[in-house]
Each structure stands twice: as structure tokens, then as C-alpha cells.
Amino acid sequence: MPKEPERRRTRLAIVGSGPAGLTAALYSARANLAPLVLGGVPSGGQLMLTTDVENYPGFPEGIQGPELIDRFRAQAARFGAEFLDDNVVRVDLTRRPFRLETGTRGTIEADAVIVATGANARWLNLPSEQRLRGHGVSACATCDGFFFKEKDLAAIGGGDSAMEEALFLTKFARHVTVIHRRGELRASRIMQERAKAHPKISFKFDTEVVEVLGTDTVEGLRLRDRRTGTLSELKVQGLFLAIGHDPASEVFRGALELDAKGYLKTTDITHTSVDGVFAAGDVYDHRYRQAVSAAGLGCMAAIDAERWLAEHPETPAKAPKAA
Ligand code: NAP
């Protein structure tokens, strides 16, 4: 086996391999840029943890999340995108070519970079919750609500997402109980009022979930009243987490401007604080967070990067300064 080169040069590096990164790869490959996709380990993003995807256009029968990712990847590879499934562990964006250091595959030098590292939904991290993920436990009502027609459901959280998820779930569910750990919601007044006025929604305050009950599917929740410590059970067939997301931006901290919650700051949609570095998908979009919107943003970042590269010929690599 030939030894992996320590340093590798590319016109365009794409960090992340979810719908945003892979769509950026497809568009930039078709623009003859031969992008190098640093896919992360595990690669593929949140869709790899999703079962049925029924809201991605073009698949009237639905498609499994990992299969959709495989198809994205094959389509990008067909036009010349290359893949290096490794994590970026350090970046130097202070000079061009930009440098991306990977965990085990050396350093990548790139004239332009698209950051599409996504965001991760927060979980309670209960063993029972993790075991039943995809089997009644979900962090996306838009994706999975449809599977819970006439069921009793619980939504966890006290922010706008929890109100929005609970309201969305009422389209299908018989009843939705919003469970919040404190005595008051942090959601905007209008969202609180909408949820509180809805006949299918009720609230349990000062309450936390200590266990998700059920063997193969969700059958209920064991709850604890935080004021009294009293345990109780709530019968539900689905649990929706809406306790926030964490953008996967840590490796770019200090190199790119982030907002207070760690999302990449952009101007003109895809442009980050460093000229030649673009953003795509959930790493800066905390509003829509859908596979199809991330793919759309990946397309936009690729077009912007391509235009930028056309105006910026290849930067000659300088030898690193002696210490
Ligand atoms: P958020 O505002 O950070 O709210 C997260 C909620 O989850 C909080 O109520 C928090 O409780 C709770 N929480 C966090 N960790 C928890 C844990 N381990 N166990 C139990 N509960 C936990 O997040 P978000 O609701 O996703 O909203 C994010 C941003 O997007 C916000 O700025 C929001 O306004 C915006 N947004 C807007 C809309 C809209 O306008 N339609 C819709 C969605 C999101 P505490 O309250 O006790 O901290």
C-alpha cells in the first residue's frame, strides 16, 4: 500500500459530508474543481441516524437516511469529488492556501474551503432514550411526526423549538404533553400563547424524564417532579426532544467568527468572516435545519466558492518558516 502523502493540495476542500457538504461536492465537481471532501468520522451527518426520510423531494416512497447519503455521495463521486473520511482537528485560515490538519491523514492545503459540519441535536443522554432512537424517540417532529397519527406524544423543552414541535405534532397526534424542567417557558410570548391555547397540548412543568419505557418501541415515560422528587409514569407512544442543537463548529473557534451559540456568522448567505471560506447547512442555519434546505445551501456555497476561485488563481504554497 502506498503511504498516504503528508501534505495534499486542492483547489477546494469541503469539510462535512451531510446533505450540505455532499451537494456542495456535487456542484463543485461538476464545475471541474475536483473538490476534496473531508467527511468526518463517522461521515454522513445526521441522516445516518435517521430511518425513513419522507420529505426529501424526488422519493415518493420515502428513502432511508443512510441510503440517501450513499446516493448523494455516489452522485458527487461520479463527477470527480474525492473523499477523505477523517476529522479536521486543527485549521489555519490566516493565510492562503488555507491549512486543514486531519486526525490521521496529514494536512490539506486548499485555496478555498466550504464548512458544512452541521449541528447535532441535544439529547437527554439516558440509556433508554438512546436505545429507542428511531423507534419512537426523535429529535425532529418535521421529519417523524407523520408516523404518529392518533398517538399520545411528549415534547421536551421550554424554548421556541419545543412549542413549534408540539404545535406541529398536533396535526397528527391525539395529544401532546410538553415536559419542561423549569416552572416557566423561555419560548417567545407568541409561541407560548399559541401552544397554551391549543386544545391538544398540555404542560408538565418542573418535570424531568428519568427513563423512557418500552422494549422495542416507546410505551411511556418515567417522570420526576423536580420540586418534590415524586416519580410518576406518563403513557406516550412517542418522545420528541426539542432541547436545542449544538453546531459542530468547535474546530473553527478562533479562526472564523461564531455567534454566542457557536453558529458560524455569515454575510450574503454563505460568506464567513474569512475571504475564501464559505459556510453551508446547519453549522450556520439554525432556522430551517432540513436535509433539503441544507442541500440548497450546499449548492449556494459551491456556486459562491466557484466564482470566488475564478477570481483567485491558485495560491503558490510557501515553504513553512524555519523555527
Ligand atoms: P433554546 O431556546 O436553547 O431552548 C432549549 C430548551 O431546552 C430550554 O427550555 C432548556 O431549558 C431546555 N433544555 C436544554 N437542555 C435540557 C436538558 N438537558 N434537559 C431538559 N431540558 C433541557 O433552543 P431552541 O428552542 O431550539 O431555540 C434555539 C433558537 O432558535 C432560539 O433563539 C429560538 O428563539 C429560535 N427558534 C425560533 C423559532 C420561531 O421563532 N418559530 C422556532 C425554533 C427556534 P431551560 O429553559 O431550563 O434552559
mmCIF file of N, CA and C in Angstrom, residues 134-250:
data_model
loop_
_atom_site.group_PDB
_atom_site.id
_atom_site.type_symbol
_atom_site.label_atom_id
_atom_site.label_comp_id
_atom_site.label_asym_id
_atom_site.label_seq_id
_atom_site.Cartn_x
_atom_site.Cartn_y
_atom_site.Cartn_z
ATOM 1 N N GLY A 134 -35.174 6.468 16.947
ATOM 2 C CA GLY A 134 -35.647 5.890 15.683
ATOM 3 C C GLY A 134 -36.758 4.882 15.899
ATOM 4 N N HIS A 135 -37.088 4.594 17.145
ATOM 5 C CA HIS A 135 -38.173 3.650 17.464
ATOM 6 C C HIS A 135 -39.163 4.321 18.407
ATOM 7 N N GLY A 136 -39.434 5.578 18.121
ATOM 8 C CA GLY A 136 -40.372 6.324 18.970
ATOM 9 C C GLY A 136 -39.718 7.525 19.631
ATOM 10 N N VAL A 137 -38.394 7.549 19.630
ATOM 11 C CA VAL A 137 -37.685 8.722 20.163
ATOM 12 C C VAL A 137 -37.070 9.470 18.981
ATOM 13 N N SER A 138 -37.363 10.750 18.901
ATOM 14 C CA SER A 138 -36.902 11.539 17.757
ATOM 15 C C SER A 138 -36.523 12.945 18.209
ATOM 16 N N ALA A 139 -35.648 13.585 17.436
ATOM 17 C CA ALA A 139 -35.335 14.986 17.712
ATOM 18 C C ALA A 139 -35.812 15.857 16.549
ATOM 19 N N CYS A 140 -36.749 15.351 15.756
ATOM 20 C CA CYS A 140 -37.221 16.131 14.608
ATOM 21 C C CYS A 140 -38.686 15.828 14.318
ATOM 22 N N ALA A 141 -39.574 16.699 14.797
ATOM 23 C CA ALA A 141 -41.011 16.490 14.575
ATOM 24 C C ALA A 141 -41.352 16.614 13.095
ATOM 25 N N THR A 142 -40.700 17.561 12.409
ATOM 26 C CA THR A 142 -40.973 17.735 10.980
ATOM 27 C C THR A 142 -40.690 16.447 10.216
ATOM 28 N N CYS A 143 -39.611 15.752 10.640
ATOM 29 C CA CYS A 143 -39.231 14.522 9.931
ATOM 30 C C CYS A 143 -40.142 13.361 10.318
ATOM 31 N N ASP A 144 -40.463 13.232 11.594
ATOM 32 C CA ASP A 144 -41.043 11.976 12.087
ATOM 33 C C ASP A 144 -42.478 12.082 12.583
ATOM 34 N N GLY A 145 -43.002 13.300 12.710
ATOM 35 C CA GLY A 145 -44.350 13.467 13.271
ATOM 36 C C GLY A 145 -45.409 12.667 12.537
ATOM 37 N N PHE A 146 -45.238 12.585 11.247
ATOM 38 C CA PHE A 146 -46.202 11.903 10.386
ATOM 39 C C PHE A 146 -46.434 10.448 10.802
ATOM 40 N N PHE A 147 -45.415 9.838 11.431
ATOM 41 C CA PHE A 147 -45.534 8.416 11.796
ATOM 42 C C PHE A 147 -46.347 8.199 13.075
ATOM 43 N N PHE A 148 -46.852 9.289 13.654
ATOM 44 C CA PHE A 148 -47.504 9.169 14.962
ATOM 45 C C PHE A 148 -48.958 9.616 14.925
ATOM 46 N N LYS A 149 -49.682 9.137 13.914
ATOM 47 C CA LYS A 149 -51.092 9.518 13.788
ATOM 48 C C LYS A 149 -51.901 8.957 14.943
ATOM 49 N N GLU A 150 -52.676 9.832 15.579
ATOM 50 C CA GLU A 150 -53.585 9.441 16.676
ATOM 51 C C GLU A 150 -52.863 8.844 17.876
ATOM 52 N N LYS A 151 -51.582 9.238 18.076
ATOM 53 C CA LYS A 151 -50.827 8.738 19.233
ATOM 54 C C LYS A 151 -50.755 9.827 20.304
ATOM 55 N N ASP A 152 -50.440 9.390 21.511
ATOM 56 C CA ASP A 152 -50.156 10.332 22.581
ATOM 57 C C ASP A 152 -48.647 10.544 22.610
ATOM 58 N N LEU A 153 -48.237 11.809 22.586
ATOM 59 C CA LEU A 153 -46.812 12.117 22.443
ATOM 60 C C LEU A 153 -46.351 13.065 23.545
ATOM 61 N N ALA A 154 -45.033 13.113 23.738
ATOM 62 C CA ALA A 154 -44.447 14.099 24.642
ATOM 63 C C ALA A 154 -43.386 14.875 23.881
ATOM 64 N N ALA A 155 -43.317 16.173 24.146
ATOM 65 C CA ALA A 155 -42.248 17.006 23.600
ATOM 66 C C ALA A 155 -41.498 17.599 24.790
ATOM 67 N N ILE A 156 -40.165 17.533 24.731
ATOM 68 C CA ILE A 156 -39.361 18.005 25.859
ATOM 69 C C ILE A 156 -38.707 19.327 25.504
ATOM 70 N N GLY A 157 -38.779 20.303 26.412
ATOM 71 C CA GLY A 157 -38.111 21.583 26.215
ATOM 72 C C GLY A 157 -39.054 22.726 26.500
ATOM 73 N N GLY A 158 -38.473 23.902 26.711
ATOM 74 C CA GLY A 158 -39.298 25.065 27.036
ATOM 75 C C GLY A 158 -39.037 26.239 26.105
ATOM 76 N N GLY A 159 -38.305 25.990 24.997
ATOM 77 C CA GLY A 159 -37.972 27.065 24.073
ATOM 78 C C GLY A 159 -38.913 27.103 22.875
ATOM 79 N N ASP A 160 -38.581 27.963 21.926
ATOM 80 C CA ASP A 160 -39.417 28.088 20.721
ATOM 81 C C ASP A 160 -39.507 26.770 19.958
ATOM 82 N N SER A 161 -38.400 26.023 19.919
ATOM 83 C CA SER A 161 -38.432 24.754 19.186
ATOM 84 C C SER A 161 -39.459 23.814 19.804
ATOM 85 N N ALA A 162 -39.494 23.742 21.120
ATOM 86 C CA ALA A 162 -40.430 22.817 21.784
ATOM 87 C C ALA A 162 -41.875 23.227 21.474
ATOM 88 N N MET A 163 -42.144 24.548 21.475
ATOM 89 C CA MET A 163 -43.511 24.997 21.169
ATOM 90 C C MET A 163 -43.847 24.663 19.709
ATOM 91 N N GLU A 164 -42.872 24.926 18.844
ATOM 92 C CA GLU A 164 -43.101 24.686 17.420
ATOM 93 C C GLU A 164 -43.318 23.197 17.146
ATOM 94 N N GLU A 165 -42.476 22.369 17.785
ATOM 95 C CA GLU A 165 -42.595 20.913 17.585
ATOM 96 C C GLU A 165 -43.944 20.430 18.112
ATOM 97 N N ALA A 166 -44.324 20.912 19.304
ATOM 98 C CA ALA A 166 -45.595 20.466 19.898
ATOM 99 C C ALA A 166 -46.756 20.872 18.987
ATOM 100 N N LEU A 167 -46.720 22.102 18.498
ATOM 101 C CA LEU A 167 -47.811 22.567 17.614
ATOM 102 C C LEU A 167 -47.836 21.739 16.330
ATOM 103 N N PHE A 168 -46.663 21.454 15.787
ATOM 104 C CA PHE A 168 -46.606 20.661 14.561
ATOM 105 C C PHE A 168 -47.169 19.257 14.812
ATOM 106 N N LEU A 169 -46.815 18.689 15.952
ATOM 107 C CA LEU A 169 -47.241 17.311 16.258
ATOM 108 C C LEU A 169 -48.756 17.205 16.418
ATOM 109 N N THR A 170 -49.427 18.302 16.775
ATOM 110 C CA THR A 170 -50.886 18.234 16.947
ATOM 111 C C THR A 170 -51.598 17.911 15.625
ATOM 112 N N LYS A 171 -50.901 18.101 14.509
ATOM 113 C CA LYS A 171 -51.516 17.767 13.206
ATOM 114 C C LYS A 171 -51.794 16.270 13.119
ATOM 115 N N PHE A 172 -51.000 15.483 13.866
ATOM 116 C CA PHE A 172 -51.115 14.027 13.771
ATOM 117 C C PHE A 172 -51.578 13.413 15.091
ATOM 118 N N ALA A 173 -51.042 13.924 16.174
ATOM 119 C CA ALA A 173 -51.206 13.253 17.468
ATOM 120 C C ALA A 173 -52.605 13.435 18.025
ATOM 121 N N ARG A 174 -52.940 12.506 18.967
ATOM 122 C CA ARG A 174 -54.185 12.696 19.712
ATOM 123 C C ARG A 174 -53.949 13.761 20.781
ATOM 124 N N HIS A 175 -52.770 13.675 21.431
ATOM 125 C CA HIS A 175 -52.458 14.639 22.478
ATOM 126 C C HIS A 175 -50.941 14.809 22.576
ATOM 127 N N VAL A 176 -50.504 16.005 22.930
ATOM 128 C CA VAL A 176 -49.073 16.260 23.117
ATOM 129 C C VAL A 176 -48.866 16.874 24.507
ATOM 130 N N THR A 177 -48.023 16.239 25.303
ATOM 131 C CA THR A 177 -47.668 16.814 26.611
ATOM 132 C C THR A 177 -46.285 17.443 26.482
ATOM 133 N N VAL A 178 -46.203 18.739 26.768
ATOM 134 C CA VAL A 178 -44.902 19.403 26.779
ATOM 135 C C VAL A 178 -44.335 19.262 28.188
ATOM 136 N N ILE A 179 -43.135 18.707 28.269
ATOM 137 C CA ILE A 179 -42.493 18.490 29.572
ATOM 138 C C ILE A 179 -41.295 19.428 29.658
ATOM 139 N N HIS A 180 -41.304 20.256 30.707
ATOM 140 C CA HIS A 180 -40.226 21.240 30.831
ATOM 141 C C HIS A 180 -39.620 21.169 32.232
ATOM 142 N N ARG A 181 -38.303 21.327 32.281
ATOM 143 C CA ARG A 181 -37.612 21.121 33.564
ATOM 144 C C ARG A 181 -37.802 22.262 34.551
ATOM 145 N N ARG A 182 -38.219 23.434 34.069
ATOM 146 C CA ARG A 182 -38.411 24.569 34.985
ATOM 147 C C ARG A 182 -39.888 24.946 35.057
ATOM 148 N N GLY A 183 -40.167 25.977 35.854
ATOM 149 C CA GLY A 183 -41.550 26.389 36.082
ATOM 150 C C GLY A 183 -42.043 27.372 35.040
ATOM 151 N N GLU A 184 -41.122 27.889 34.225
ATOM 152 C CA GLU A 184 -41.560 28.822 33.181
ATOM 153 C C GLU A 184 -40.849 28.539 31.867
ATOM 154 N N LEU A 185 -41.542 28.888 30.802
ATOM 155 C CA LEU A 185 -41.001 28.630 29.458
ATOM 156 C C LEU A 185 -40.058 29.766 29.075
ATOM 157 N N ARG A 186 -39.093 29.442 28.204
ATOM 158 C CA ARG A 186 -38.261 30.524 27.671
ATOM 159 C C ARG A 186 -38.674 30.902 26.248
ATOM 160 N N ALA A 187 -39.672 30.219 25.719
ATOM 161 C CA ALA A 187 -40.129 30.499 24.351
ATOM 162 C C ALA A 187 -40.724 31.916 24.260
ATOM 163 N N SER A 188 -40.757 32.458 23.053
ATOM 164 C CA SER A 188 -41.331 33.792 22.850
ATOM 165 C C SER A 188 -42.810 33.772 23.253
ATOM 166 N N ARG A 189 -43.278 34.932 23.670
ATOM 167 C CA ARG A 189 -44.658 35.045 24.176
ATOM 168 C C ARG A 189 -45.668 34.481 23.182
ATOM 169 N N ILE A 190 -45.488 34.825 21.907
ATOM 170 C CA ILE A 190 -46.482 34.423 20.899
ATOM 171 C C ILE A 190 -46.530 32.897 20.746
ATOM 172 N N MET A 191 -45.348 32.272 20.797
ATOM 173 C CA MET A 191 -45.304 30.809 20.654
ATOM 174 C C MET A 191 -45.892 30.134 21.898
ATOM 175 N N GLN A 192 -45.594 30.703 23.057
ATOM 176 C CA GLN A 192 -46.178 30.161 24.301
ATOM 177 C C GLN A 192 -47.698 30.228 24.233
ATOM 178 N N GLU A 193 -48.188 31.400 23.808
ATOM 179 C CA GLU A 193 -49.644 31.584 23.794
ATOM 180 C C GLU A 193 -50.317 30.626 22.826
ATOM 181 N N ARG A 194 -49.691 30.453 21.676
ATOM 182 C CA ARG A 194 -50.257 29.524 20.689
ATOM 183 C C ARG A 194 -50.319 28.112 21.260
ATOM 184 N N ALA A 195 -49.229 27.695 21.876
ATOM 185 C CA ALA A 195 -49.192 26.320 22.407
ATOM 186 C C ALA A 195 -50.179 26.162 23.559
ATOM 187 N N LYS A 196 -50.219 27.177 24.437
ATOM 188 C CA LYS A 196 -51.101 27.074 25.608
ATOM 189 C C LYS A 196 -52.576 27.079 25.202
ATOM 190 N N ALA A 197 -52.860 27.745 24.088
ATOM 191 C CA ALA A 197 -54.265 27.838 23.654
ATOM 192 C C ALA A 197 -54.715 26.590 22.900
ATOM 193 N N HIS A 198 -53.765 25.743 22.540
ATOM 194 C CA HIS A 198 -54.141 24.606 21.683
ATOM 195 C C HIS A 198 -54.834 23.514 22.498
ATOM 196 N N PRO A 199 -56.008 23.064 22.058
ATOM 197 C CA PRO A 199 -56.738 22.074 22.865
ATOM 198 C C PRO A 199 -56.043 20.718 22.982
ATOM 199 N N LYS A 200 -55.109 20.421 22.079
ATOM 200 C CA LYS A 200 -54.452 19.106 22.145
ATOM 201 C C LYS A 200 -53.153 19.143 22.960
ATOM 202 N N ILE A 201 -52.775 20.334 23.458
ATOM 203 C CA ILE A 201 -51.480 20.438 24.158
ATOM 204 C C ILE A 201 -51.700 20.701 25.644
ATOM 205 N N SER A 202 -50.978 19.929 26.490
ATOM 206 C CA SER A 202 -50.953 20.257 27.915
ATOM 207 C C SER A 202 -49.494 20.323 28.367
ATOM 208 N N PHE A 203 -49.283 20.861 29.565
ATOM 209 C CA PHE A 203 -47.912 21.107 30.042
ATOM 210 C C PHE A 203 -47.656 20.408 31.366
ATOM 211 N N LYS A 204 -46.439 19.925 31.524
ATOM 212 C CA LYS A 204 -45.964 19.466 32.835
ATOM 213 C C LYS A 204 -44.696 20.249 33.122
ATOM 214 N N PHE A 205 -44.790 21.122 34.139
ATOM 215 C CA PHE A 205 -43.634 21.953 34.485
ATOM 216 C C PHE A 205 -42.822 21.323 35.614
ATOM 217 N N ASP A 206 -41.618 21.845 35.810
ATOM 218 C CA ASP A 206 -40.726 21.362 36.880
ATOM 219 C C ASP A 206 -40.605 19.842 36.850
ATOM 220 N N THR A 207 -40.541 19.321 35.645
ATOM 221 C CA THR A 207 -40.568 17.859 35.494
ATOM 222 C C THR A 207 -39.441 17.416 34.573
ATOM 223 N N GLU A 208 -38.798 16.324 34.955
ATOM 224 C CA GLU A 208 -37.774 15.777 34.052
ATOM 225 C C GLU A 208 -38.076 14.309 33.750
ATOM 226 N N VAL A 209 -37.582 13.899 32.583
ATOM 227 C CA VAL A 209 -37.734 12.500 32.177
ATOM 228 C C VAL A 209 -36.548 11.736 32.746
ATOM 229 N N VAL A 210 -36.815 10.684 33.507
ATOM 230 C CA VAL A 210 -35.687 9.902 34.037
ATOM 231 C C VAL A 210 -35.514 8.576 33.300
ATOM 232 N N GLU A 211 -36.567 8.139 32.601
ATOM 233 C CA GLU A 211 -36.443 6.894 31.829
ATOM 234 C C GLU A 211 -37.504 6.859 30.733
ATOM 235 N N VAL A 212 -37.122 6.322 29.573
ATOM 236 C CA VAL A 212 -38.097 6.076 28.516
ATOM 237 C C VAL A 212 -38.477 4.612 28.627
ATOM 238 N N LEU A 213 -39.772 4.346 28.739
ATOM 239 C CA LEU A 213 -40.236 2.976 28.985
ATOM 240 C C LEU A 213 -40.606 2.306 27.663
ATOM 241 N N GLY A 214 -40.379 0.998 27.600
ATOM 242 C CA GLY A 214 -40.697 0.258 26.375
ATOM 243 C C GLY A 214 -39.512 -0.581 25.953
ATOM 244 N N THR A 215 -39.790 -1.724 25.315
ATOM 245 C CA THR A 215 -38.699 -2.605 24.900
ATOM 246 C C THR A 215 -38.291 -2.313 23.457
ATOM 247 N N ASP A 216 -39.249 -2.437 22.531
ATOM 248 C CA ASP A 216 -38.924 -2.210 21.112
ATOM 249 C C ASP A 216 -39.414 -0.863 20.623
ATOM 250 N N THR A 217 -40.462 -0.344 21.255
ATOM 251 C CA THR A 217 -40.976 0.984 20.912
ATOM 252 C C THR A 217 -41.293 1.709 22.212
ATOM 253 N N VAL A 218 -41.525 2.997 22.094
ATOM 254 C CA VAL A 218 -41.818 3.793 23.294
ATOM 255 C C VAL A 218 -43.224 3.465 23.796
ATOM 256 N N GLU A 219 -43.307 3.147 25.091
ATOM 257 C CA GLU A 219 -44.624 2.887 25.690
ATOM 258 C C GLU A 219 -44.967 3.904 26.769
ATOM 259 N N GLY A 220 -43.977 4.622 27.241
ATOM 260 C CA GLY A 220 -44.261 5.623 28.270
ATOM 261 C C GLY A 220 -42.987 6.273 28.767
ATOM 262 N N LEU A 221 -43.155 7.176 29.741
ATOM 263 C CA LEU A 221 -42.014 7.875 30.320
ATOM 264 C C LEU A 221 -42.106 7.800 31.836
ATOM 265 N N ARG A 222 -40.943 7.612 32.469
ATOM 266 C CA ARG A 222 -40.923 7.773 33.918
ATOM 267 C C ARG A 222 -40.463 9.203 34.201
ATOM 268 N N LEU A 223 -41.276 9.930 34.945
ATOM 269 C CA LEU A 223 -41.025 11.348 35.185
ATOM 270 C C LEU A 223 -40.697 11.593 36.652
ATOM 271 N N ARG A 224 -39.935 12.668 36.889
ATOM 272 C CA ARG A 224 -39.655 13.059 38.266
ATOM 273 C C ARG A 224 -40.020 14.527 38.433
ATOM 274 N N ASP A 225 -40.820 14.791 39.458
ATOM 275 C CA ASP A 225 -41.156 16.175 39.800
ATOM 276 C C ASP A 225 -39.933 16.765 40.503
ATOM 277 N N ARG A 226 -39.373 17.822 39.927
ATOM 278 C CA ARG A 226 -38.116 18.356 40.466
ATOM 279 C C ARG A 226 -38.292 19.066 41.799
ATOM 280 N N ARG A 227 -39.529 19.461 42.139
ATOM 281 C CA ARG A 227 -39.736 20.147 43.425
ATOM 282 C C ARG A 227 -39.889 19.152 44.556
ATOM 283 N N THR A 228 -40.581 18.031 44.262
ATOM 284 C CA THR A 228 -40.899 17.086 45.346
ATOM 285 C C THR A 228 -40.121 15.773 45.228
ATOM 286 N N GLY A 229 -39.537 15.525 44.073
ATOM 287 C CA GLY A 229 -38.829 14.259 43.856
ATOM 288 C C GLY A 229 -39.773 13.098 43.542
ATOM 289 N N THR A 230 -41.073 13.371 43.489
ATOM 290 C CA THR A 230 -42.057 12.308 43.239
ATOM 291 C C THR A 230 -41.913 11.742 41.836
ATOM 292 N N LEU A 231 -41.961 10.413 41.737
ATOM 293 C CA LEU A 231 -41.891 9.758 40.426
ATOM 294 C C LEU A 231 -43.298 9.445 39.935
ATOM 295 N N SER A 232 -43.484 9.529 38.619
ATOM 296 C CA SER A 232 -44.780 9.158 38.040
ATOM 297 C C SER A 232 -44.536 8.596 36.644
ATOM 298 N N GLU A 233 -45.583 8.015 36.064
ATOM 299 C CA GLU A 233 -45.465 7.499 34.698
ATOM 300 C C GLU A 233 -46.457 8.206 33.794
ATOM 301 N N LEU A 234 -46.026 8.447 32.570
ATOM 302 C CA LEU A 234 -46.920 9.053 31.572
ATOM 303 C C LEU A 234 -46.946 8.104 30.373
ATOM 304 N N LYS A 235 -48.146 7.722 29.974
ATOM 305 C CA LYS A 235 -48.250 6.812 28.825
ATOM 306 C C LYS A 235 -48.134 7.618 27.536
ATOM 307 N N VAL A 236 -47.113 7.387 26.742
ATOM 308 C CA VAL A 236 -46.996 8.011 25.415
ATOM 309 C C VAL A 236 -46.396 6.986 24.464
ATOM 310 N N GLN A 237 -46.609 7.209 23.178
ATOM 311 C CA GLN A 237 -46.029 6.290 22.189
ATOM 312 C C GLN A 237 -44.888 6.951 21.405
ATOM 313 N N GLY A 238 -44.625 8.209 21.743
ATOM 314 C CA GLY A 238 -43.531 8.884 21.055
ATOM 315 C C GLY A 238 -42.961 9.993 21.920
ATOM 316 N N LEU A 239 -41.651 10.186 21.806
ATOM 317 C CA LEU A 239 -40.975 11.235 22.589
ATOM 318 C C LEU A 239 -40.176 12.099 21.625
ATOM 319 N N PHE A 240 -40.433 13.400 21.654
ATOM 320 C CA PHE A 240 -39.718 14.329 20.762
ATOM 321 C C PHE A 240 -38.875 15.280 21.600
ATOM 322 N N LEU A 241 -37.575 15.235 21.346
ATOM 323 C CA LEU A 241 -36.663 16.126 22.052
ATOM 324 C C LEU A 241 -36.590 17.449 21.322
ATOM 325 N N ALA A 242 -36.690 18.542 22.062
ATOM 326 C CA ALA A 242 -36.546 19.878 21.447
ATOM 327 C C ALA A 242 -35.791 20.738 22.446
ATOM 328 N N ILE A 243 -34.599 20.250 22.825
ATOM 329 C CA ILE A 243 -33.843 20.944 23.874
ATOM 330 C C ILE A 243 -32.611 21.641 23.295
ATOM 331 N N GLY A 244 -32.658 21.930 22.006
ATOM 332 C CA GLY A 244 -31.602 22.711 21.378
ATOM 333 C C GLY A 244 -30.669 21.871 20.518
ATOM 334 N N HIS A 245 -29.838 22.578 19.791
ATOM 335 C CA HIS A 245 -28.836 21.957 18.917
ATOM 336 C C HIS A 245 -27.479 22.583 19.211
ATOM 337 N N ASP A 246 -26.435 21.837 18.974
ATOM 338 C CA ASP A 246 -25.082 22.379 19.109
ATOM 339 C C ASP A 246 -24.400 22.319 17.757
ATOM 340 N N PRO A 247 -24.028 23.484 17.218
ATOM 341 C CA PRO A 247 -23.332 23.458 15.929
ATOM 342 C C PRO A 247 -21.960 22.802 16.077
ATOM 343 N N ALA A 248 -21.560 22.067 15.045
ATOM 344 C CA ALA A 248 -20.254 21.387 15.081
ATOM 345 C C ALA A 248 -19.189 22.341 14.547
ATOM 346 N N SER A 249 -18.915 23.367 15.335
ATOM 347 C CA SER A 249 -18.035 24.442 14.844
ATOM 348 C C SER A 249 -16.788 24.603 15.694
ATOM 349 N N GLU A 250 -16.611 23.721 16.670
ATOM 350 C CA GLU A 250 -15.556 23.937 17.673
ATOM 351 C C GLU A 250 -14.163 24.084 17.034
#
